[in-house]
PDB file of C-alpha atoms in Angstrom:
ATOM      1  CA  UNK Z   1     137.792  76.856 132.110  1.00 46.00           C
ATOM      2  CA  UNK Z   2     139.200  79.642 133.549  1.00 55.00           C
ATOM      3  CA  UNK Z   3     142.817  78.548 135.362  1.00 59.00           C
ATOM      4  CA  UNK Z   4     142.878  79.407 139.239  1.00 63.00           C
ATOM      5  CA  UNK Z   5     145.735  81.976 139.956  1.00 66.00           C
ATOM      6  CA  UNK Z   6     146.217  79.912 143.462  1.00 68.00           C
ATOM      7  CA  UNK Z   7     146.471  76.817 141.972  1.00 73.00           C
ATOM      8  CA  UNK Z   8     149.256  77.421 139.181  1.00 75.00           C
ATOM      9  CA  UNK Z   9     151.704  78.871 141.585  1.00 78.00           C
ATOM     10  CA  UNK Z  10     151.218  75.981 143.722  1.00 79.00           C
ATOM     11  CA  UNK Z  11     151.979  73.746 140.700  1.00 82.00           C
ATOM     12  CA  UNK Z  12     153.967  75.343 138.712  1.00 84.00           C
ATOM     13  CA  UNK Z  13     156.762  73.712 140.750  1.00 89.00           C
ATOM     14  CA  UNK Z  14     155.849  70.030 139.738  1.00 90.00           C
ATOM     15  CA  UNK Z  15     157.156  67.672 137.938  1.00 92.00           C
ATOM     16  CA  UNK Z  16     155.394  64.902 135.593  1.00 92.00           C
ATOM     17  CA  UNK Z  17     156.052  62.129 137.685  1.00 94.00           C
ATOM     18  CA  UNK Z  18     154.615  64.520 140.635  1.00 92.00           C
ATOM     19  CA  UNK Z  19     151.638  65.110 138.665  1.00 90.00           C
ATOM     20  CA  UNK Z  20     150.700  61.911 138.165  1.00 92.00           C
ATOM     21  CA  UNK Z  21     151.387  61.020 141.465  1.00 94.00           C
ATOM     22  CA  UNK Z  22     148.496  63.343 142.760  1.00 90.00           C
ATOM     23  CA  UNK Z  23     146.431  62.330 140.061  1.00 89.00           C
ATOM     24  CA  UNK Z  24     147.011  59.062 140.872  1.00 92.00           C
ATOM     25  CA  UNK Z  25     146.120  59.675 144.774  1.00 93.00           C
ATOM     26  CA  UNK Z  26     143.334  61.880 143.912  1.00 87.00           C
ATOM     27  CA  UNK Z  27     141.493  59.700 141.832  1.00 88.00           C
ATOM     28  CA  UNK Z  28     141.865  57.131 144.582  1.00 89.00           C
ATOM     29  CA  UNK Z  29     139.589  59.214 147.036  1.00 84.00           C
ATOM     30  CA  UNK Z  30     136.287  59.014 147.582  1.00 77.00           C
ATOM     31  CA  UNK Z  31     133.833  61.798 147.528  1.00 63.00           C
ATOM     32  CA  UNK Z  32     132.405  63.127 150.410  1.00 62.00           C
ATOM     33  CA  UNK Z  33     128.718  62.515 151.636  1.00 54.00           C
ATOM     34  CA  UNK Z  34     127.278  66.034 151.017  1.00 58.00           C
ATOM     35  CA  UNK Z  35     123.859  65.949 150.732  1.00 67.00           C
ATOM     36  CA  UNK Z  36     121.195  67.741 149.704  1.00 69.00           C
ATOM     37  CA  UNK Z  37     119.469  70.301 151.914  1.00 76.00           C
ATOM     38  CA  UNK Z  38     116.107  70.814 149.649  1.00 83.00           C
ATOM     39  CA  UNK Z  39     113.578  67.826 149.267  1.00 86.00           C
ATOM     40  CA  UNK Z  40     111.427  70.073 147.375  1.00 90.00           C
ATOM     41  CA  UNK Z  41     114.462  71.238 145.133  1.00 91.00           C
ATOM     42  CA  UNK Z  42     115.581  67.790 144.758  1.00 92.00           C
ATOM     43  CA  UNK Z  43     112.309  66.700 143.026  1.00 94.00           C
ATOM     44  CA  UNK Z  44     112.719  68.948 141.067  1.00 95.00           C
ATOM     45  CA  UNK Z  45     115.762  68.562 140.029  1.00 95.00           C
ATOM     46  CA  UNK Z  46     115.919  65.359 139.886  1.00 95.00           C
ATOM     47  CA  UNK Z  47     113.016  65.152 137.484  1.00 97.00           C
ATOM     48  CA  UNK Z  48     115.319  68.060 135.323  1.00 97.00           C
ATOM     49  CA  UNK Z  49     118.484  65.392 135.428  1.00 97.00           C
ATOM     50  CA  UNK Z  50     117.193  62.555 134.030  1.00 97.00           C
ATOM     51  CA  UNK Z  51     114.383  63.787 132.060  1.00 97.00           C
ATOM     52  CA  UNK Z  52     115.255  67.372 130.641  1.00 97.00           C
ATOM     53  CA  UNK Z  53     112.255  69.702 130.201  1.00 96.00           C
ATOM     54  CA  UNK Z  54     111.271  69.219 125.963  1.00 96.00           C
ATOM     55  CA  UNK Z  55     109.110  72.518 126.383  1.00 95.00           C
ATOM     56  CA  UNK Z  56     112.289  74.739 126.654  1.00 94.00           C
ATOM     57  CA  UNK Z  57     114.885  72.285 124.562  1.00 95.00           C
ATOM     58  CA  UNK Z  58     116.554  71.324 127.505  1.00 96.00           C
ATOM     59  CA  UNK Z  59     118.228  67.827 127.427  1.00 96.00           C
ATOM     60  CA  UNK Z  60     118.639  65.231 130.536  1.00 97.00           C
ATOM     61  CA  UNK Z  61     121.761  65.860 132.257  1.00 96.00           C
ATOM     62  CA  UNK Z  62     122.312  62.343 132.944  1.00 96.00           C
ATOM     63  CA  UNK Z  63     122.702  61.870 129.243  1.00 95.00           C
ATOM     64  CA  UNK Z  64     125.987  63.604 129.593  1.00 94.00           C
ATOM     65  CA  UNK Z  65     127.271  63.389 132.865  1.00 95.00           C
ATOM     66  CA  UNK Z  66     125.661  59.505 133.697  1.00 94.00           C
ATOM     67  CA  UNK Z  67     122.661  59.047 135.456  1.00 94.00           C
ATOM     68  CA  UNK Z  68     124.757  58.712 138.782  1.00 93.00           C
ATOM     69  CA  UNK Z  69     126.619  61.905 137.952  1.00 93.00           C
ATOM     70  CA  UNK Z  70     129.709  60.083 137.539  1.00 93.00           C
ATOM     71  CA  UNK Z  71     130.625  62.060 134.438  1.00 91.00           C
ATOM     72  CA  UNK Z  72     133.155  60.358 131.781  1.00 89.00           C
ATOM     73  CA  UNK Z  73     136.371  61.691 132.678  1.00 82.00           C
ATOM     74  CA  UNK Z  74     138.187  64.490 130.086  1.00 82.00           C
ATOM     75  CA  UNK Z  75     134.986  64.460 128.627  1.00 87.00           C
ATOM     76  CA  UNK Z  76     132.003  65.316 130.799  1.00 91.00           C
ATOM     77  CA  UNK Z  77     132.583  66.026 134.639  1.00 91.00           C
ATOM     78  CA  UNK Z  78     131.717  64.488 137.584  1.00 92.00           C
ATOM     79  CA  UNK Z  79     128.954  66.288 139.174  1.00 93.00           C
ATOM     80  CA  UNK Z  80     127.952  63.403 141.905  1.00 90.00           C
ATOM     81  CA  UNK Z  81     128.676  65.278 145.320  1.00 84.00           C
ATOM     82  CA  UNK Z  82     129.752  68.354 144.224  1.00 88.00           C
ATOM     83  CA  UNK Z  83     129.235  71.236 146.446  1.00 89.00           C
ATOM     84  CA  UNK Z  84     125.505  72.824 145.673  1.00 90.00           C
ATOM     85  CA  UNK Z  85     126.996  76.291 146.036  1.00 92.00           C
ATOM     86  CA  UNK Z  86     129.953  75.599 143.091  1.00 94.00           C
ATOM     87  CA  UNK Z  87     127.712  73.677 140.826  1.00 95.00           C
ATOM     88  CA  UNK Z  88     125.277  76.519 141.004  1.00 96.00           C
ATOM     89  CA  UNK Z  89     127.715  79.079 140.440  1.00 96.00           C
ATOM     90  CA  UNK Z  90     128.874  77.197 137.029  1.00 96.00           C
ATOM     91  CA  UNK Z  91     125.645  76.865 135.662  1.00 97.00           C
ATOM     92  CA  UNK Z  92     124.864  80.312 136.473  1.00 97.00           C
ATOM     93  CA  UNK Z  93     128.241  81.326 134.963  1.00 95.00           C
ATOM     94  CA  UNK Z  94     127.200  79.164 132.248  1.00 94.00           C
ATOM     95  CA  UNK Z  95     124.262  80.835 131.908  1.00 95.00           C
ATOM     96  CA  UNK Z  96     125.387  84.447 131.840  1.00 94.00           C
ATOM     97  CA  UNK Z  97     128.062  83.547 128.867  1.00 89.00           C
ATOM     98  CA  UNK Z  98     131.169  83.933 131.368  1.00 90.00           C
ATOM     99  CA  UNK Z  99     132.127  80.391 131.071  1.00 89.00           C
ATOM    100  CA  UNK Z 100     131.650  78.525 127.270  1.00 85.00           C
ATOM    101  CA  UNK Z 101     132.354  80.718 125.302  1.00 76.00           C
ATOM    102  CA  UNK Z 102     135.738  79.869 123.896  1.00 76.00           C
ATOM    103  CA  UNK Z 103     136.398  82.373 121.450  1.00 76.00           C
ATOM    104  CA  UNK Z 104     139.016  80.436 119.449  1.00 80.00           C
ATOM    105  CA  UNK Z 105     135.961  77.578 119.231  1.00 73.00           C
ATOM    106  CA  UNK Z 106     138.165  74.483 121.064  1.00 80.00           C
ATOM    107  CA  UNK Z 107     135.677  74.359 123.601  1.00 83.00           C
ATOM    108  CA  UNK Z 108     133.033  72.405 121.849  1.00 87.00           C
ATOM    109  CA  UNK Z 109     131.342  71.097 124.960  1.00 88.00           C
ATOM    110  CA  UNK Z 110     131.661  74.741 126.540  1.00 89.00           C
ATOM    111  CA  UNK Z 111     129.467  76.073 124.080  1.00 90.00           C
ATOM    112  CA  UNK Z 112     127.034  73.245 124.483  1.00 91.00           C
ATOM    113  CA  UNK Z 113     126.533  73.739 128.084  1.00 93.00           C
ATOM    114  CA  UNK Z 114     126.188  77.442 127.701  1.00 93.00           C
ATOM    115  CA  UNK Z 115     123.325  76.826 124.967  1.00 93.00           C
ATOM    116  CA  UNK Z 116     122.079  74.145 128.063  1.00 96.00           C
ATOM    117  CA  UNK Z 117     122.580  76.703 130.354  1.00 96.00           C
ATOM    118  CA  UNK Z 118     121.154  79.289 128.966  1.00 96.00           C
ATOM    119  CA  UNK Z 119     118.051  78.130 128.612  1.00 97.00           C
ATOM    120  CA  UNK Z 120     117.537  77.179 132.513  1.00 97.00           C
ATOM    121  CA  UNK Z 121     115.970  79.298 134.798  1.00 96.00           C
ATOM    122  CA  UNK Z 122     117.431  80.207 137.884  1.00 97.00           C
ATOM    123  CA  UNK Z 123     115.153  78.323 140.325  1.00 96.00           C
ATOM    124  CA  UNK Z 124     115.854  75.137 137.601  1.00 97.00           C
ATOM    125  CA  UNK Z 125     119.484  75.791 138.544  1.00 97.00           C
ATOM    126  CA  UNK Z 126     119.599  75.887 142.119  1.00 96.00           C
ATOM    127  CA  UNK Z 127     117.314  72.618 142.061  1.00 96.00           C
ATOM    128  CA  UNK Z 128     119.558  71.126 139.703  1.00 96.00           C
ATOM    129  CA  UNK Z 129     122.589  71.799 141.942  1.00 94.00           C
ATOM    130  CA  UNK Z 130     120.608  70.622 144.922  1.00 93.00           C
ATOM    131  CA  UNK Z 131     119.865  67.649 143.518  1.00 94.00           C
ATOM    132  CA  UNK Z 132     123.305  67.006 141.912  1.00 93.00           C
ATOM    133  CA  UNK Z 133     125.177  67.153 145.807  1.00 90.00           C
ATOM    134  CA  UNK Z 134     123.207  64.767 146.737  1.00 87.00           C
ATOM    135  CA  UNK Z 135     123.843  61.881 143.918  1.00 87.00           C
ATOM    136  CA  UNK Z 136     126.054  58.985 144.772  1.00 76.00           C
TER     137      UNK Z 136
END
C-alpha cells in the first residue's frame, strides 16, 4: 500500500494514545449508504463476488472479504460501501502490477490480489466495484 503524502504529515504529529483514540472513534462509525448506480453491473458483479468465474481461475471475492464485504480486519479489507470509483481504481491498479507487487515479498496477500486481479477484465471490474458500493 502505497502511504498518502497528505495523510503522514497530518499524523506524523500523533501520539499512541491519539492514535488509538481515532481508531477507536473510527471504528465506531458507520458506513455510509452509497449505493450502486448499475443494476445491470450489479448482476454481474454480484454473480463475480460470490461465485468467481472457474473459466478464467478467478475465485469468489466473498471468500476473502465475507460475503457481506465486511472484510476481516488487518487481514482482508472491508469493501462493503466503498466508493465504486476507489474500489475500481485498486483493482485496476491491481491489475496493471502498480499495487501487489511487494518487491521484498511481505506482501503475501498483495501478490494474491494482483494474480486475482490480473486476470479480470475491465468491464468484470467496474461491475465488481458497482456491486461492492452497494453491499451492506
Amino acid at each position: 500500500i502505497r502511504a498518502n503524502p497528505v495523510m503522514l504529515g497530518m499524523s506524523a504529529s500523533l501520539s499512541p494514545a491519539d492514535m488509538a483514540a481515532l481508531g477507536a472513534y473510527f471504528a465506531q462509525q458507520k458506513p455510509k449508504g452509497l449505493t450502486a448506480k448499475d443494476p445491470e453491473l450489479v448482476k454481474i458483479g454480484q454473480a463475480l463476488y460470490r461465485g468467481g468465474d472457474a473459466a478464467h481461475g478467478i475465485p469468489a471475492c466473498a471468500a476473502c472479504h465475507g460475503p457481506n464485504g465486511a472484510g476481516i480486519p488487518k487481514t482482508y479489507p472491508r469493501l462493503a460501501g466503498q466508493h465504486g470509483d476507489y474500489t475500481y481504481a485498486q483493482l485496476k491498479a491491481f491489475h496493471a502490477g502498480e499495487r501487489g507487487a511487494d518487491k521484498e515479498g511481505k506482501d503475501v496477500n498483495g501478490r494474491i490480489m494482483a494474480a486475482v486481479a490480473g486476470k479480470l477484465s475491465d468491464s468484470q471490474m467496474k461491475a465488481l466495484a458497482e456491486y461492492t458500493a452497494g453491499l451492506r
